Coordinates of C-alpha atoms in Angstrom, one line a residue:
X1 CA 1.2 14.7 -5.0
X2 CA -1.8 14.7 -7.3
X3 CA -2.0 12.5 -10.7
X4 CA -1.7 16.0 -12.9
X5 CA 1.6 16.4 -11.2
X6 CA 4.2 14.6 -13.6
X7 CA 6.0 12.4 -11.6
X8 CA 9.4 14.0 -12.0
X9 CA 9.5 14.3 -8.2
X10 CA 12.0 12.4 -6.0
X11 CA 10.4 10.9 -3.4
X12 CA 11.5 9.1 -0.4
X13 CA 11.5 5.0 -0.5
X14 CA 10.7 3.1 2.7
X15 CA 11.4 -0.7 1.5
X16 CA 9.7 -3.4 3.6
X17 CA 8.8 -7.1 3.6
X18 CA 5.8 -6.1 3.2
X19 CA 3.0 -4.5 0.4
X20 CA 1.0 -1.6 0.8
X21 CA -2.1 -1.3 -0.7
X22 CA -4.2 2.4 -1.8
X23 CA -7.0 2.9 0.5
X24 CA -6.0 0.4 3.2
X25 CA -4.0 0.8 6.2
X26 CA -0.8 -0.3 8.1
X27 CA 1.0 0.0 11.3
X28 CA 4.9 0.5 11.5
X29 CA 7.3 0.1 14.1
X30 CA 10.3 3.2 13.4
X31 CA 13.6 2.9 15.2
X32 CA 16.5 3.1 12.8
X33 CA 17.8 7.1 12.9
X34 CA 17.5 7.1 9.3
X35 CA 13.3 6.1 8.8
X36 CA 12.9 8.4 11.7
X37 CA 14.5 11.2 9.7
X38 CA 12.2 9.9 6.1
X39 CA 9.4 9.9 8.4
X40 CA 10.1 14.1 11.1
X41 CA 10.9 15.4 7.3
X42 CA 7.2 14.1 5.8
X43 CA 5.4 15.0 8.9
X44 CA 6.5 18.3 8.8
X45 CA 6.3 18.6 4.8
X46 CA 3.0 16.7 4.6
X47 CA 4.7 15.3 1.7
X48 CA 3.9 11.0 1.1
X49 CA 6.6 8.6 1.0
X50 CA 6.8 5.5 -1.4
X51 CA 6.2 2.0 0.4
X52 CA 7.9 -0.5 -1.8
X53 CA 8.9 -4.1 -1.4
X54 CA 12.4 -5.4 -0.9
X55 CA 13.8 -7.0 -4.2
X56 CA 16.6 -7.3 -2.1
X57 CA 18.1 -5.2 1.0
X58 CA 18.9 -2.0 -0.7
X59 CA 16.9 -2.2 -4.1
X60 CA 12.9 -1.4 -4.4
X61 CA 10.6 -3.9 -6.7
X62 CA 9.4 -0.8 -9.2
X63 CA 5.8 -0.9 -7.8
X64 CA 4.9 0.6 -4.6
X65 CA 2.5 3.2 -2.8
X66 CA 2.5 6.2 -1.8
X67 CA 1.9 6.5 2.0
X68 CA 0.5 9.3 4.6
X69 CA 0.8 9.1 8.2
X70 CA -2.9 9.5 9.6
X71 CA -1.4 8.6 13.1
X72 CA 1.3 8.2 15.4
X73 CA 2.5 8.1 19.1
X74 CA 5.9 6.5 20.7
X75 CA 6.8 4.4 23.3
X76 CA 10.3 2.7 24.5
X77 CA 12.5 4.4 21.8
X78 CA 9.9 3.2 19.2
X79 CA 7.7 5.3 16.5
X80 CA 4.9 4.0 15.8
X81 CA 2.7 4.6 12.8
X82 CA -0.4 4.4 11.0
X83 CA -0.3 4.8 7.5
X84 CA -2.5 4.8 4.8
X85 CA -2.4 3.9 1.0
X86 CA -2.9 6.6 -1.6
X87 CA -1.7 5.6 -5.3
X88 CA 0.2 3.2 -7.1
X89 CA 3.7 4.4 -8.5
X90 CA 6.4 2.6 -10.6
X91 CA 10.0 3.2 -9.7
X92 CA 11.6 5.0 -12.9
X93 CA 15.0 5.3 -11.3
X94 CA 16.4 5.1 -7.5
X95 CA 19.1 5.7 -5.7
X96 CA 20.5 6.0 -2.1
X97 CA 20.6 9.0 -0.8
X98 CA 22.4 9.8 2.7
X99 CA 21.0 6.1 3.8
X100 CA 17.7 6.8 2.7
X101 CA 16.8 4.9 -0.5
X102 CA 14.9 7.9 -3.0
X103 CA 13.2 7.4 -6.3
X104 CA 11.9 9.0 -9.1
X105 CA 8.0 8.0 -9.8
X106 CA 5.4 8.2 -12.3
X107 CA 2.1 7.6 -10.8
X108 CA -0.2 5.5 -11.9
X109 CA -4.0 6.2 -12.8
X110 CA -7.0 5.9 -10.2
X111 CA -8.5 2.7 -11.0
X112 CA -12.3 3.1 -12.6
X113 CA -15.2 2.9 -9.9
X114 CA -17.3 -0.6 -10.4
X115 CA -19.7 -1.6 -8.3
X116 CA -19.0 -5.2 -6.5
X117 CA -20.5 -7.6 -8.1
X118 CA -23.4 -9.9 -6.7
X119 CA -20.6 -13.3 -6.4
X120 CA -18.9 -11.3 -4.3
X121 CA -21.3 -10.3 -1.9
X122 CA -19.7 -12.7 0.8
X123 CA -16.9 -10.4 1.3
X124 CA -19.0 -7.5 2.9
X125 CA -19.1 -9.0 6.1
X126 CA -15.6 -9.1 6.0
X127 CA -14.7 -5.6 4.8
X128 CA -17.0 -4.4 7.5
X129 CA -15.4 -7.0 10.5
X130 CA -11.5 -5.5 8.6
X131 CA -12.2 -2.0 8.6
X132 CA -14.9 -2.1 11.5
X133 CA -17.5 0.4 9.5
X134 CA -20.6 -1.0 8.6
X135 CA -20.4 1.5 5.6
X136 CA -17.6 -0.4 4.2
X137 CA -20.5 -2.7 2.9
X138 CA -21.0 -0.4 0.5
X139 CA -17.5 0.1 -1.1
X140 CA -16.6 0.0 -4.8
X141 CA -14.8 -2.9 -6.7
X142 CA -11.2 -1.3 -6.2
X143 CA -11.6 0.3 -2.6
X144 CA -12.9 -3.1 -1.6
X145 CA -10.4 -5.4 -2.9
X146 CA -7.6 -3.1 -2.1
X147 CA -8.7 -3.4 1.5
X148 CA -9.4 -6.9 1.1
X149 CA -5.8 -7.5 -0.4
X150 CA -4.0 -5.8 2.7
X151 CA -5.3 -7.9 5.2
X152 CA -5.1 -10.7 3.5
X153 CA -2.3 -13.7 5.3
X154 CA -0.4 -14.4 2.6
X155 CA 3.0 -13.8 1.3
X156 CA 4.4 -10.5 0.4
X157 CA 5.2 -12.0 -3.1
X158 CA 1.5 -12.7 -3.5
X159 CA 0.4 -9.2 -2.1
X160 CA 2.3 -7.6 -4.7
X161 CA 1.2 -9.8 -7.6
X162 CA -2.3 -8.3 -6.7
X163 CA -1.1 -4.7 -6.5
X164 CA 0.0 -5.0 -10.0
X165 CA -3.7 -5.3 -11.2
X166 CA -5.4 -3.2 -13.0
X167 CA -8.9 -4.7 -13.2
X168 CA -10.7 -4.2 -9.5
X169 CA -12.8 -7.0 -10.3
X170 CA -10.5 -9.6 -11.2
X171 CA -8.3 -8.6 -8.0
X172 CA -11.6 -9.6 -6.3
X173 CA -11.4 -12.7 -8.1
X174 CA -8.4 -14.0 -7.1
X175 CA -9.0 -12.6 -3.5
X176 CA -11.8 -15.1 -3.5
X177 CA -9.9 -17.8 -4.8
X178 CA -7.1 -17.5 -2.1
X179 CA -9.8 -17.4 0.2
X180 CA -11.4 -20.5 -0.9
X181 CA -8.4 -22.4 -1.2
X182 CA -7.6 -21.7 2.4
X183 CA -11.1 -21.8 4.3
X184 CA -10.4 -25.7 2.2
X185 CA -7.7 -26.9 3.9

């Protein structure tokens, strides 16, 4: 799915506790009959899924991600996966579909490339130890934050709030803040 494609698609929904960020990455443990369906029908359609948060059991906070699978193996009954962030997408409409929770998107646009700024030249290290590249020194604003944001241990609540930004600088921003605030305790 490609930002020139007009989000009339369904795709499917897999909703979590948890946020999913574009550009970052993110293991999950599949064992309900109905995710491993979602997940043998995009592996052999190469088609993403939509990672959204749980507004409550059965209904999808209208932001989420689109996912790929870059990996996966299985062991006692389990699939596990690697996936990876590709772009943001609000929920226009959903519904449940044979236990599988589909939606109709529109995608939202790439973020504009910005370099990251000198006062936040603390956080290469960190990118580097996260994503265990020593290119990853040398990421943009967005790439970097959006990396930053995913590994970051704070509440799923909090994750999203920084999905929803649009400025990659001021996403960095507040990543530094929350980092402060807990290196000071």
């Amino acid at each position: 799915m490609t930002a020139q494609q007009d989000a009339q698609e369904w795709v499917d929904l897999f909703l979590l506790s948890s946020v999913l960020f574009p550009n970052a990455q993110m293991g999950l443990r599949i064992f309900e009959p109905r995710y491993l369906d979602m997940v043998s029908r995009a592996m052999r359609s190469g088609k993403p899924f939509g990672i959204c948060l749980a507004e409550t059991e059965s209904a999808p906070v209208p932001v989420g991600t689109l996912a790929r699978i870059i990996d996966w193996n299985s062991e006692d009954g389990l699939l596990l996966l690697e996936i990876e962030g590709m772009q943001r997408f609000t929920v226009q409409e959903w519904e449940h579909a044979n236990d599988i929770t589909i939606g109709r998107i529109h995608l939202w646009p790439e973020e504009p490339i910005l370099p990251l700024a000198f006062e936040h030249d603390w956080l290469r290290p960190i990118l580097q130890q996260i994503t265990e590249d020593p290119a990853a020194q040398n990421l943009d604003a967005s790439r970097a934050g959006m990396i930053l944001a995913q590994a970051l241990p704070v509440r799923a609540a909090e994750k999203q709030q920084l999905l929803l930004l649009q400025d990659p600088l001021e996403r960095l921003r507040r990543i530094a803040s929350i980092l402060h605030k807990q290196v000071g305790r």
